[in-house]
Coordinates of C-alpha atoms in Angstrom, one line a residue:
M276 CA 13.6 -27.3 -22.9
A277 CA 11.2 -24.6 -24.1
V278 CA 11.9 -22.6 -21.0
S279 CA 15.6 -22.8 -21.5
I280 CA 15.2 -21.5 -25.1
R281 CA 13.1 -18.6 -23.9
T282 CA 15.6 -17.8 -21.2
A283 CA 18.4 -17.8 -23.7
V284 CA 16.5 -15.6 -26.1
A285 CA 15.6 -13.2 -23.4
G286 CA 19.2 -13.0 -22.2
L287 CA 20.4 -12.4 -25.8
C288 CA 17.8 -9.6 -26.2
A289 CA 18.8 -8.0 -22.9
G290 CA 22.4 -8.0 -23.9
L291 CA 21.6 -6.4 -27.2
V292 CA 19.6 -3.6 -25.5
T293 CA 22.4 -3.0 -23.0
A294 CA 24.9 -2.8 -25.8
L295 CA 22.7 -0.3 -27.7
L296 CA 22.3 2.0 -24.7
T297 CA 25.9 1.9 -23.5
G298 CA 27.7 2.1 -26.9
G299 CA 29.0 -1.4 -26.8
P300 CA 29.7 -3.3 -30.1
V301 CA 26.9 -5.0 -31.9
R302 CA 27.4 -7.5 -34.8
A303 CA 24.7 -6.1 -37.1
E304 CA 25.7 -8.2 -40.1
Q305 CA 28.4 -10.6 -41.1
H306 CA 30.6 -7.9 -42.6
E307 CA 30.4 -5.0 -40.0
Q308 CA 30.6 -4.1 -36.4
T309 CA 28.3 -1.3 -35.1
W310 CA 28.1 0.9 -32.0
D311 CA 24.9 2.8 -31.1
L312 CA 24.7 5.7 -28.7
S313 CA 21.6 7.5 -27.4
T314 CA 20.3 9.1 -24.2
G315 CA 16.8 7.8 -24.4
A316 CA 13.9 6.3 -26.4
H317 CA 13.0 9.5 -28.2
A318 CA 16.4 11.1 -28.3
P319 CA 18.6 11.0 -31.5
R320 CA 20.6 7.8 -31.9
A321 CA 24.1 7.8 -33.4
R322 CA 25.3 4.6 -35.1
V323 CA 29.0 4.1 -35.9
A324 CA 29.7 1.1 -38.3
L325 CA 33.1 -0.5 -39.2
D326 CA 33.1 -2.4 -42.4
D327 CA 35.2 -5.5 -41.7
T328 CA 36.2 -5.9 -45.4
T329 CA 37.4 -2.4 -46.2
G330 CA 38.1 -1.1 -42.7
T331 CA 36.1 2.0 -43.3
L332 CA 33.9 3.8 -40.8
S333 CA 30.4 5.3 -41.3
F334 CA 28.2 7.5 -39.1
A335 CA 24.4 7.5 -39.2
V336 CA 21.7 9.2 -37.1
S337 CA 18.1 8.2 -36.5
R338 CA 15.3 9.4 -34.3
D339 CA 12.4 7.2 -33.2
G340 CA 13.5 4.7 -35.8
R341 CA 13.4 7.3 -38.6
T342 CA 16.2 8.6 -40.7
V343 CA 18.0 11.8 -39.8
I344 CA 21.4 11.2 -41.5
E345 CA 22.0 8.3 -43.7
P346 CA 25.3 6.3 -43.3
S347 CA 28.0 8.8 -44.1
P348 CA 31.8 8.4 -44.4
V349 CA 34.1 9.2 -41.5
G350 CA 37.8 9.5 -41.6
I351 CA 40.9 11.8 -41.7
V352 CA 44.1 11.7 -43.8
T353 CA 47.3 13.0 -42.4
Q354 CA 50.9 13.3 -43.6
Q355 CA 51.8 9.9 -42.2
A356 CA 48.6 7.9 -42.4
D357 CA 45.3 7.4 -44.2
L358 CA 42.9 7.0 -41.3
S359 CA 39.9 6.6 -43.5
K360 CA 40.3 2.9 -44.4
D361 CA 42.0 -0.3 -43.4
L362 CA 41.0 0.3 -39.7
R363 CA 40.6 -2.4 -37.1
F364 CA 38.8 -2.0 -33.8
L365 CA 40.8 -1.9 -30.6
H366 CA 38.6 -1.0 -27.7
S367 CA 36.0 1.5 -26.4
K368 CA 35.5 3.6 -23.4
D369 CA 32.2 5.1 -22.2
R370 CA 31.4 7.9 -19.8
M371 CA 28.7 10.3 -18.9
V372 CA 29.1 14.1 -19.3
D373 CA 27.0 15.9 -16.6
E374 CA 27.6 19.6 -16.2
R375 CA 25.9 22.8 -15.2
Y376 CA 27.1 26.2 -16.3
R377 CA 25.9 29.8 -16.5
T378 CA 26.5 32.1 -19.4
R379 CA 26.5 35.9 -19.5
S380 CA 24.3 36.2 -22.6
G381 CA 22.4 33.9 -24.9
K382 CA 19.0 32.3 -25.3
R383 CA 19.1 30.7 -21.9
L384 CA 21.5 31.8 -19.1
D385 CA 21.4 28.6 -17.0
R386 CA 22.5 25.5 -18.8
R387 CA 22.4 21.8 -18.0
V388 CA 24.5 19.3 -20.0
R389 CA 23.7 15.6 -20.1
M390 CA 25.5 13.6 -22.7
K391 CA 26.7 10.0 -23.2
E392 CA 30.1 9.7 -24.7
T393 CA 31.8 6.7 -26.3
R394 CA 35.5 6.8 -27.4
L395 CA 36.1 4.2 -30.1
S396 CA 39.8 3.3 -30.7
F397 CA 41.0 2.0 -34.1
A398 CA 44.4 1.3 -35.7
T399 CA 45.8 0.6 -39.1
A400 CA 48.0 -2.4 -39.9
T401 CA 51.0 -0.1 -39.5
G402 CA 49.9 0.9 -36.0
A403 CA 48.6 4.4 -36.8
R404 CA 45.9 5.3 -34.2
L405 CA 42.5 7.0 -34.6
D406 CA 40.1 7.6 -31.8
L407 CA 36.5 8.5 -32.8
V408 CA 34.8 10.3 -29.9
V409 CA 31.0 10.3 -30.1
R410 CA 28.5 12.2 -28.0
A411 CA 24.8 12.0 -27.8
S412 CA 22.3 14.2 -26.0
A413 CA 18.6 14.9 -26.1
D414 CA 19.0 17.5 -28.8
G415 CA 22.0 16.4 -30.9
V416 CA 24.8 14.0 -31.7
A417 CA 28.4 14.9 -32.5
Y418 CA 31.8 13.3 -33.3
R419 CA 35.4 14.4 -33.4
Y420 CA 38.7 12.8 -34.2
A421 CA 41.5 12.3 -31.7
L422 CA 44.9 11.3 -32.9
P423 CA 46.8 10.1 -29.8
G424 CA 50.2 10.1 -31.4
A425 CA 52.1 12.4 -33.8
S426 CA 50.7 11.8 -37.3
G427 CA 52.0 14.8 -39.2
D428 CA 50.0 17.6 -40.7
V429 CA 46.4 17.0 -41.6
L430 CA 45.8 16.9 -45.4
R431 CA 42.0 16.4 -45.5
E432 CA 38.9 14.8 -43.9
T433 CA 36.8 12.3 -45.6
S434 CA 33.9 13.3 -43.4
A435 CA 30.6 13.9 -45.1
F436 CA 26.8 13.9 -44.5
N437 CA 24.5 11.9 -46.6
L438 CA 21.0 13.3 -46.7
P439 CA 17.9 11.8 -48.4
A440 CA 17.9 13.3 -51.9
D441 CA 14.4 14.9 -51.5
A442 CA 15.1 16.4 -48.0
P443 CA 14.1 20.1 -47.9
A444 CA 17.3 22.1 -47.3
W445 CA 18.0 25.7 -46.2
L446 CA 21.5 26.6 -47.3
G447 CA 23.6 29.7 -47.3
T448 CA 26.3 29.9 -50.0
Y449 CA 29.7 30.0 -48.3
R450 CA 31.5 33.3 -48.0
V451 CA 34.6 34.1 -46.0
D452 CA 32.5 36.6 -44.0
N453 CA 29.7 34.1 -43.5
E454 CA 27.2 36.6 -45.0
G455 CA 25.5 34.4 -47.6
Q456 CA 21.7 34.5 -47.7
F457 CA 19.7 31.3 -46.8
V458 CA 17.8 29.8 -49.7
R459 CA 15.5 26.7 -49.8
H460 CA 16.5 23.8 -52.0
T461 CA 16.3 20.0 -51.6
A462 CA 19.4 18.1 -50.6
A463 CA 20.0 16.9 -54.1
T464 CA 18.9 19.9 -56.2
A465 CA 21.0 22.5 -54.5
P466 CA 23.5 23.8 -57.1
T467 CA 27.0 22.5 -57.1
G468 CA 29.1 24.7 -54.8
E469 CA 30.2 25.4 -51.3
Y470 CA 27.8 26.1 -48.5
S471 CA 28.1 27.3 -44.9
D472 CA 28.4 24.5 -42.4
Q473 CA 25.3 25.8 -40.7
A474 CA 22.9 24.0 -43.0
L475 CA 19.4 22.9 -42.1
F476 CA 17.7 19.8 -43.4
E477 CA 14.2 18.3 -42.9
T478 CA 13.9 14.5 -43.0
D479 CA 11.3 12.0 -41.7
G480 CA 13.4 12.0 -38.4
G481 CA 12.8 15.8 -37.9
Y482 CA 15.0 18.8 -38.5
T483 CA 18.8 18.7 -38.4
L484 CA 21.1 21.6 -38.3
L485 CA 24.7 20.8 -39.2
A486 CA 27.3 22.7 -37.1
E487 CA 30.8 22.8 -35.7
S488 CA 32.0 23.3 -32.1
D489 CA 35.3 23.9 -30.3
L490 CA 37.1 25.4 -33.4
T491 CA 40.5 26.8 -32.5
G492 CA 43.8 27.6 -34.1
A493 CA 44.8 24.0 -33.7
Y494 CA 42.7 23.2 -36.8
S495 CA 40.9 24.8 -39.7
G496 CA 37.3 26.0 -40.3
A497 CA 34.9 23.8 -42.2
R498 CA 32.5 24.4 -45.1
L499 CA 30.2 22.0 -47.0
A500 CA 31.1 21.0 -50.6
H501 CA 28.2 19.7 -52.7
D502 CA 27.7 18.2 -56.1
Q503 CA 24.2 18.7 -57.6
G504 CA 22.3 15.5 -58.0
T505 CA 23.4 13.9 -54.7
G506 CA 22.4 14.3 -51.1
T507 CA 26.0 14.3 -50.0
Y508 CA 27.7 17.3 -48.3
R509 CA 31.4 16.8 -47.8
I510 CA 33.5 18.6 -45.2
K511 CA 36.0 20.9 -46.9
L512 CA 38.6 22.6 -44.8
A513 CA 39.8 26.2 -45.3
D514 CA 43.4 25.0 -45.4
D515 CA 45.0 22.5 -47.8
R516 CA 47.3 21.5 -45.1
I517 CA 46.8 21.9 -41.3
S518 CA 49.9 22.3 -39.2
T519 CA 50.1 19.9 -36.2
D520 CA 52.7 19.2 -33.6
G521 CA 52.1 16.0 -31.7
P522 CA 48.6 14.7 -30.7
L523 CA 45.6 16.4 -32.2
V524 CA 41.9 16.7 -31.3
T525 CA 39.7 18.1 -34.0
P526 CA 36.6 20.3 -33.7
W527 CA 33.2 18.6 -33.2
R528 CA 31.1 17.7 -36.2
A529 CA 27.7 18.5 -34.7
M530 CA 24.2 17.6 -35.7
I531 CA 21.5 19.5 -33.7
T532 CA 18.4 17.4 -34.3
G533 CA 14.7 17.1 -33.2
D534 CA 11.5 18.9 -33.9
L535 CA 11.9 22.5 -34.9
A536 CA 11.2 23.8 -31.4
T537 CA 14.0 21.6 -30.1
V538 CA 16.5 22.8 -32.7
T539 CA 15.6 26.4 -32.2
R540 CA 16.0 26.2 -28.4
S541 CA 19.2 24.1 -28.5
T542 CA 22.5 25.2 -26.9
F543 CA 24.2 22.0 -28.2
T544 CA 27.2 23.7 -29.8
D545 CA 27.9 25.6 -26.6
D546 CA 27.4 22.5 -24.5
L547 CA 30.1 20.7 -26.5
A548 CA 32.6 23.5 -26.1
P549 CA 35.2 23.8 -23.3
A550 CA 34.2 25.6 -20.0
S551 CA 34.7 29.3 -19.6
R552 CA 38.4 30.5 -19.4
I553 CA 37.3 33.7 -17.6
R554 CA 37.3 33.2 -13.8
D555 CA 35.6 36.5 -12.9
A556 CA 33.0 37.4 -15.5
S557 CA 31.3 40.1 -13.4
W558 CA 32.5 42.9 -15.8
I559 CA 30.7 41.3 -18.8
E560 CA 27.3 42.9 -19.1
P561 CA 24.9 42.4 -22.0
G562 CA 22.7 45.2 -23.2
T563 CA 21.1 47.2 -25.9
V564 CA 23.3 49.5 -28.0
L565 CA 22.6 52.7 -30.0
W566 CA 24.7 51.9 -33.1
T567 CA 25.6 55.0 -35.2
W568 CA 26.9 53.6 -38.4
L569 CA 23.7 53.3 -40.3
A570 CA 22.4 56.2 -38.4
G571 CA 25.2 58.7 -39.1
G572 CA 27.8 57.0 -41.3
K573 CA 31.4 58.0 -41.6
E574 CA 30.9 61.6 -40.7
A575 CA 29.4 60.7 -37.3
G576 CA 32.5 58.5 -36.7
Q577 CA 34.8 61.5 -36.9
S578 CA 32.6 63.9 -34.9
L579 CA 32.8 64.2 -31.1
A580 CA 29.8 66.5 -31.1
A581 CA 27.7 63.9 -33.1
Q582 CA 28.8 61.1 -30.7
K583 CA 27.9 63.2 -27.6
A584 CA 24.4 63.7 -29.1
Y585 CA 24.1 60.0 -29.6
V586 CA 25.2 59.4 -26.0
D587 CA 22.6 61.9 -24.8
Y588 CA 19.9 60.0 -26.7
A589 CA 21.0 56.6 -25.3
A590 CA 21.0 58.0 -21.8
E591 CA 17.6 59.5 -22.2
R592 CA 16.3 56.1 -23.2
N593 CA 18.3 54.2 -20.5
W594 CA 20.1 52.2 -23.2
P595 CA 23.3 51.0 -21.6
Y596 CA 25.7 51.4 -24.6
E597 CA 26.6 53.6 -27.6
A598 CA 28.8 52.2 -30.3
V599 CA 31.2 54.4 -32.3
D600 CA 32.0 52.9 -35.6
A601 CA 34.7 53.5 -38.2
G602 CA 36.4 56.9 -38.4
W603 CA 37.2 57.8 -34.9
Y604 CA 41.0 57.0 -35.1
Y605 CA 41.5 58.0 -38.7
K606 CA 43.1 61.2 -39.8
P607 CA 40.5 64.0 -39.9
G608 CA 38.9 64.1 -43.3
E609 CA 40.7 60.9 -44.4
W610 CA 39.7 57.3 -44.5
E611 CA 41.8 54.2 -44.1
T612 CA 44.7 56.3 -42.8
V613 CA 45.4 55.8 -39.1
D614 CA 46.2 59.0 -37.2
P615 CA 49.7 58.3 -35.8
D616 CA 48.9 60.3 -32.7
W617 CA 45.6 58.7 -32.0
Q618 CA 46.6 57.8 -28.5
T619 CA 47.3 61.4 -27.5
D620 CA 45.1 63.4 -29.9
S621 CA 41.9 61.3 -29.8
W622 CA 38.7 62.7 -28.5
M623 CA 37.6 59.3 -27.4
P624 CA 38.7 59.6 -23.7
E625 CA 36.6 62.7 -23.5
L626 CA 33.6 60.9 -25.0
V627 CA 34.0 58.0 -22.6
R628 CA 34.1 60.3 -19.6
Y629 CA 31.1 62.2 -20.9
A630 CA 29.2 58.9 -21.5
R631 CA 30.2 57.4 -18.1
A632 CA 28.7 60.4 -16.3
K633 CA 25.4 59.7 -18.0
G634 CA 25.5 55.9 -17.3
V635 CA 26.3 54.9 -20.9
G636 CA 29.2 52.6 -21.9
I637 CA 31.2 53.1 -25.1
V638 CA 31.9 50.3 -27.6
V639 CA 34.4 51.2 -30.4
W640 CA 35.0 49.8 -33.9
I641 CA 38.5 48.7 -34.9
H642 CA 39.9 47.0 -38.0
Q643 CA 41.6 43.6 -37.5
R644 CA 44.7 44.9 -39.1
E645 CA 45.3 47.3 -36.2
L646 CA 45.4 44.3 -33.9
D647 CA 47.4 42.0 -36.1
T648 CA 50.7 41.9 -34.3
P649 CA 51.7 41.7 -30.6
E650 CA 53.1 45.2 -30.8
E651 CA 49.8 46.6 -32.2
R652 CA 47.8 44.8 -29.6
D653 CA 50.1 46.2 -26.8
R654 CA 49.4 49.7 -28.1
W655 CA 45.6 49.4 -28.6
L656 CA 44.1 47.2 -25.9
P657 CA 45.7 48.6 -22.8
T658 CA 44.9 52.1 -24.0
L659 CA 41.3 51.3 -24.6
E660 CA 41.0 49.7 -21.2
R661 CA 42.7 52.8 -19.6
W662 CA 40.3 55.1 -21.3
G663 CA 37.4 53.1 -19.9
V664 CA 36.0 51.7 -23.2
R665 CA 33.7 48.8 -22.5
G666 CA 33.9 46.8 -25.7
V667 CA 35.5 46.5 -29.1
K668 CA 33.8 45.7 -32.4
I669 CA 36.6 44.0 -34.4
D670 CA 36.0 43.9 -38.2
F671 CA 37.3 42.2 -41.4
M672 CA 38.9 38.9 -40.3
N673 CA 37.2 37.3 -43.4
S674 CA 39.0 33.9 -43.0
E675 CA 38.6 30.6 -41.1
A676 CA 42.1 29.4 -42.1
Q677 CA 44.4 28.2 -39.4
P678 CA 46.6 31.4 -39.2
M679 CA 43.5 33.6 -38.6
L680 CA 42.1 31.1 -36.1
R681 CA 45.4 31.3 -34.2
W682 CA 44.9 35.1 -34.2
Y683 CA 41.4 34.6 -32.7
D684 CA 42.9 32.4 -29.9
T685 CA 45.3 35.2 -29.0
V686 CA 43.0 38.2 -29.3
L687 CA 40.3 36.4 -27.2
A688 CA 42.7 35.9 -24.3
E689 CA 44.1 39.5 -24.6
T690 CA 40.7 41.3 -24.8
A691 CA 39.5 39.3 -21.8
A692 CA 42.7 40.3 -19.9
H693 CA 41.9 43.9 -20.6
H694 CA 38.2 43.6 -19.7
L695 CA 36.9 44.4 -23.2
M696 CA 33.8 42.8 -24.4
V697 CA 33.9 41.8 -28.1
D698 CA 31.7 41.9 -31.1
F699 CA 33.3 40.3 -34.2
H700 CA 32.3 41.4 -37.7
G701 CA 33.4 40.1 -41.0
S702 CA 34.0 37.0 -38.9
T703 CA 33.5 33.3 -38.2
I704 CA 30.3 32.2 -36.6
P705 CA 30.0 31.3 -32.9
K706 CA 30.9 27.5 -32.8
G707 CA 30.9 27.3 -29.0
I708 CA 33.1 30.4 -28.6
Q709 CA 30.7 32.1 -26.2
R710 CA 30.8 29.4 -23.6
T711 CA 34.6 29.3 -23.6
W712 CA 35.0 33.1 -23.9
P713 CA 31.8 34.7 -22.5
H714 CA 33.1 38.2 -23.2
V715 CA 32.2 37.5 -26.9
M716 CA 28.8 39.1 -26.8
T717 CA 27.9 38.7 -30.4
L718 CA 29.3 38.0 -33.9
E719 CA 28.1 39.1 -37.3
G720 CA 28.6 36.2 -39.7
V721 CA 25.2 36.9 -41.1
A722 CA 23.6 38.8 -44.0
G723 CA 22.3 41.5 -41.7
E724 CA 20.5 44.9 -41.7
E725 CA 23.3 46.5 -43.7
K726 CA 22.5 44.3 -46.8
R727 CA 20.2 45.8 -49.4
T728 CA 19.2 42.5 -51.0
N729 CA 17.8 40.6 -48.1
T730 CA 14.5 38.8 -48.5
A731 CA 11.7 38.2 -46.0
A732 CA 12.3 34.5 -46.5
H733 CA 15.9 34.9 -45.4
L734 CA 14.8 36.9 -42.3
T735 CA 12.4 34.1 -41.3
T736 CA 15.1 31.4 -41.8
L737 CA 17.7 33.0 -39.6
P738 CA 16.1 31.9 -36.2
F739 CA 16.4 28.3 -37.4
T740 CA 19.9 28.4 -38.8
R741 CA 22.5 31.1 -37.9
N742 CA 21.0 32.2 -34.7
V743 CA 20.6 28.7 -33.3
I744 CA 24.3 28.4 -32.7
G745 CA 24.9 31.7 -30.9
S746 CA 24.5 35.4 -30.7
M747 CA 24.0 37.2 -34.0
D748 CA 24.7 40.9 -34.7
F749 CA 22.0 41.5 -37.3
T750 CA 21.5 45.1 -36.0
P751 CA 17.7 45.5 -36.2
G752 CA 15.8 48.7 -35.8
A753 CA 16.8 50.5 -39.0
F754 CA 13.3 52.1 -39.6
H755 CA 14.8 54.9 -41.7
R756 CA 16.0 52.4 -44.4
V757 CA 12.5 52.2 -46.0
G758 CA 12.8 50.4 -49.3
L759 CA 16.2 48.9 -48.4
R760 CA 14.7 46.2 -46.1
P761 CA 12.0 43.7 -47.0
N762 CA 9.9 43.9 -43.9
S763 CA 7.4 46.1 -42.2
D764 CA 7.9 48.4 -39.2
A765 CA 6.2 45.9 -36.8
A766 CA 8.3 43.1 -38.1
E767 CA 11.4 45.3 -37.6
V768 CA 10.4 45.7 -33.9
G769 CA 9.9 42.0 -33.7
L770 CA 13.4 41.3 -34.8
A771 CA 14.7 42.6 -31.5
V772 CA 13.3 39.5 -29.9
A773 CA 13.3 37.0 -32.8
Y774 CA 17.0 37.5 -33.1
E775 CA 19.2 37.0 -30.0
S776 CA 22.4 39.1 -29.5
G777 CA 24.3 39.8 -26.3
L778 CA 24.9 43.3 -27.5
Q779 CA 21.7 44.1 -29.4
M780 CA 22.7 46.9 -31.7
F781 CA 19.9 49.1 -32.8
A782 CA 20.7 50.5 -36.2
G783 CA 18.2 53.3 -36.6
T784 CA 18.4 57.1 -36.2
P785 CA 17.1 58.9 -33.1
E786 CA 14.6 60.7 -35.4
S787 CA 13.2 57.4 -36.8
Y788 CA 12.7 56.2 -33.2
D789 CA 11.0 59.4 -32.1
Q790 CA 8.7 59.1 -35.1
R791 CA 7.7 55.6 -33.8
P792 CA 7.2 56.0 -30.1
L793 CA 5.7 52.5 -29.7
A794 CA 8.8 51.0 -31.2
R795 CA 11.0 53.2 -29.1
A796 CA 9.2 52.3 -25.9
Y797 CA 9.5 48.6 -26.8
F798 CA 13.2 48.9 -27.3
D799 CA 13.5 50.6 -23.9
Q800 CA 12.1 47.5 -22.3
V801 CA 13.7 44.6 -24.2
P802 CA 16.5 42.8 -22.5
A803 CA 19.7 41.5 -24.3
A804 CA 20.0 38.3 -22.3
W805 CA 17.3 35.8 -21.6
D806 CA 16.2 33.3 -18.9
D807 CA 14.4 31.1 -21.4
T808 CA 13.6 30.8 -25.1
R809 CA 10.7 29.0 -26.8
L810 CA 9.5 28.7 -30.4
L811 CA 5.8 29.4 -30.5
A812 CA 5.3 29.0 -34.3
G813 CA 7.5 28.7 -37.3
R814 CA 8.6 27.3 -40.6
P815 CA 11.9 28.3 -42.2
G816 CA 11.4 30.8 -45.0
E817 CA 7.8 31.4 -44.0
E818 CA 7.3 32.4 -40.4
A819 CA 9.2 32.6 -37.1
V820 CA 7.6 33.5 -33.8
L821 CA 9.9 33.3 -30.7
A822 CA 9.1 34.0 -27.1
R823 CA 12.0 34.9 -24.8
R824 CA 11.6 35.4 -21.0
G825 CA 13.4 38.1 -19.1
G826 CA 12.5 37.8 -15.4
D827 CA 8.7 37.4 -15.1
R828 CA 7.9 38.9 -18.5
W829 CA 7.8 37.2 -21.9
F830 CA 8.8 39.1 -25.0
I831 CA 7.5 37.8 -28.3
G832 CA 8.8 38.6 -31.7
G833 CA 7.2 37.4 -34.9
V834 CA 8.4 37.8 -38.5
Y835 CA 6.6 36.6 -41.7
A836 CA 7.3 36.2 -45.4
G837 CA 4.6 36.2 -48.0
A838 CA 1.1 37.7 -48.3
A839 CA -0.9 39.4 -45.6
R840 CA -2.8 37.1 -43.2
T841 CA -4.2 36.8 -39.8
A842 CA -1.6 34.8 -37.8
E843 CA -2.7 32.7 -34.9
V844 CA 0.1 32.0 -32.5
P845 CA -0.2 29.5 -29.6
L846 CA 0.5 31.4 -26.4
S847 CA 2.7 28.6 -24.9
I848 CA 4.3 30.6 -22.1
G849 CA 2.6 29.0 -19.1
A850 CA -0.7 28.5 -17.4
G851 CA -2.7 31.4 -16.0
R852 CA -3.9 34.7 -17.2
W853 CA -1.6 37.0 -19.2
L854 CA -1.8 40.7 -20.2
V855 CA -0.5 40.8 -23.7
E856 CA 0.5 44.1 -25.3
T857 CA 1.1 43.7 -29.1
I858 CA 2.6 46.2 -31.6
E859 CA 1.2 45.7 -35.1
D860 CA 1.2 47.5 -38.4
G861 CA -1.8 49.7 -38.8
P862 CA -3.0 51.7 -41.8
D863 CA -1.2 54.8 -40.6
G864 CA 1.7 53.4 -38.7
L865 CA 2.3 51.2 -35.7
V866 CA -0.6 50.5 -33.3
L867 CA -0.8 48.9 -29.9
R868 CA -3.4 46.4 -28.8
R869 CA -3.9 45.1 -25.3
Q870 CA -5.8 41.9 -24.3
V871 CA -6.0 39.4 -21.5
L872 CA -5.4 35.8 -22.6
S873 CA -4.9 32.5 -20.9
G874 CA -1.8 30.4 -21.4
G875 CA -2.5 28.1 -24.3
D876 CA -4.9 30.5 -26.0
R877 CA -4.1 31.6 -29.5
L878 CA -2.9 35.2 -30.1
A879 CA -4.4 36.5 -33.3
V880 CA -2.4 39.1 -35.1
D881 CA -3.2 40.9 -38.4
V882 CA 0.1 40.7 -40.4
V883 CA 0.8 42.7 -43.5
A884 CA 2.8 41.3 -46.4
G885 CA 6.3 40.8 -45.2
G886 CA 5.1 41.9 -41.8
G887 CA 5.3 40.8 -38.2
F888 CA 4.7 41.9 -34.6
A889 CA 6.2 42.4 -31.2
S890 CA 4.5 41.6 -27.9
I891 CA 5.2 41.8 -24.1
A892 CA 3.2 39.4 -21.9
C893 CA 3.0 39.8 -18.1
R894 CA 1.0 38.1 -15.4
W895 CA -2.5 39.7 -15.2
R896 CA -4.4 40.5 -12.1
P897 CA -7.1 43.1 -11.4
G898 CA -5.5 46.6 -11.6
I899 CA -2.7 45.6 -14.0
T900 CA -3.1 47.8 -17.1
T901 CA 0.4 47.6 -18.7
C902 CA 3.5 45.4 -18.9
H903 CA 5.8 48.3 -19.3
R904 CA 8.0 49.3 -16.4

């Protein structure tokens, strides 16, 4: 009899474990059904619960038995149905997502995707259907809504994230250009308002970065609405009403979670996104760029002679691109007035030919309003391709509403068709766009180098927030803006590695680089696409030290907020002996220090207030005296 009881109990426990791992339903309490999804013992675990009394759904996340996201409401309301309550469970379907893909830029070029997916189907008493699709991987969990039948326009989501009230939070106030600074609060004490959906929280289950993926013109961009005194952050959509026609699949509500190193290295939002829509991507080439806006302003944008001089400098340094910003197609001496004869009178074709002969590609700025209609795009894009322009920097979208997202869908396809790489400014943030459209090399969506009010704390938060989800056009290297930036020269060099961007636009003047030959030589070496990325040390708002591998060399960038100190950074880049060349701030300018260290040793760096450093590490053997090539 005792053996039978033990056998029955063992069988019950085995069934429970199987249900937990496969996403099957579990009767947790008398009044609810639950479904758990996870890829392993130490991976984040998503739990969906259906309250049998109210028919409402909730979504919670834990890691190693500790809270990441507390049970949070899930649901969507359409013109024809309220799919946030009175739901009953129909059935579920499980599958594995196992993919490999390669990107043209980013923190890691070769990607492996392994996720478990559960599709939970529900219905209301009137027969309205809601499918909740949940995915879990080693570095995140996500869900999205699928409405199998026509349900009318979407009116709102009831989706929200409930965080422990005392959870440290790094939040950027929402702006249409996504250029809010990140400031530390706690989940409950953050002021009432709207915040960017790229919000970072720390709980006893680790760090969690909220994000979005696979956002298209079929839907609307999300932001977080918060009332002070609670740990709840509600999804608020950019549109009061989202136009739909037939079945609908919403973007992913993503939670990148783990320790800080896992979050920083994650490619989860790209992994969730659809595969590349560009069959032949060989023309897409990341690289460093001499950007002339902060270097020369409006006058440089209207001067062929000035642009040729910048091309000469880029060629001398072997920088692959030069970017011509606003002014080049405006009437001479005027601003905001397009020259009606720009296609025939422009000096741009001459500049492109001049640059091509020197091995330099040209990227041009263009206002979104010049690409707003099919007729305008038919004038501009084929002409730029015919001239040989390599990329376009499109500016001032300043919206994540459905009409603008539909414009993105169109312009992405058309720029790809004309072999034009893209840098979006005044824009949305990546949200998986770079996997689906790999010719998107970078996006602004950040309070970058142009801003005059940035803080060192903001600079040290970006690697853990905005830059986690995709390339970020911060435009480092503006050494000449002394007093307008909060960091030291060595920290400015370090930003070229701490911040990832497929087109890494250097914002300084040639004179400022020549006055800092160590920085100039470092920029000559630094890649714009990476084979691997690792966080060596960091704490949002305090310090960020990232190592990125290009071939057989590691480039290390460190930025710090606060007082001067001696920083000790674990050299976690592999076993063996390494020659490490480090650029630091010295009493009279930048200095270079060389040393041989073993993998796992600590790299000690004297950091000034608001300072940082930049290093190159290469394998050492007798006779190796420098990592520069």
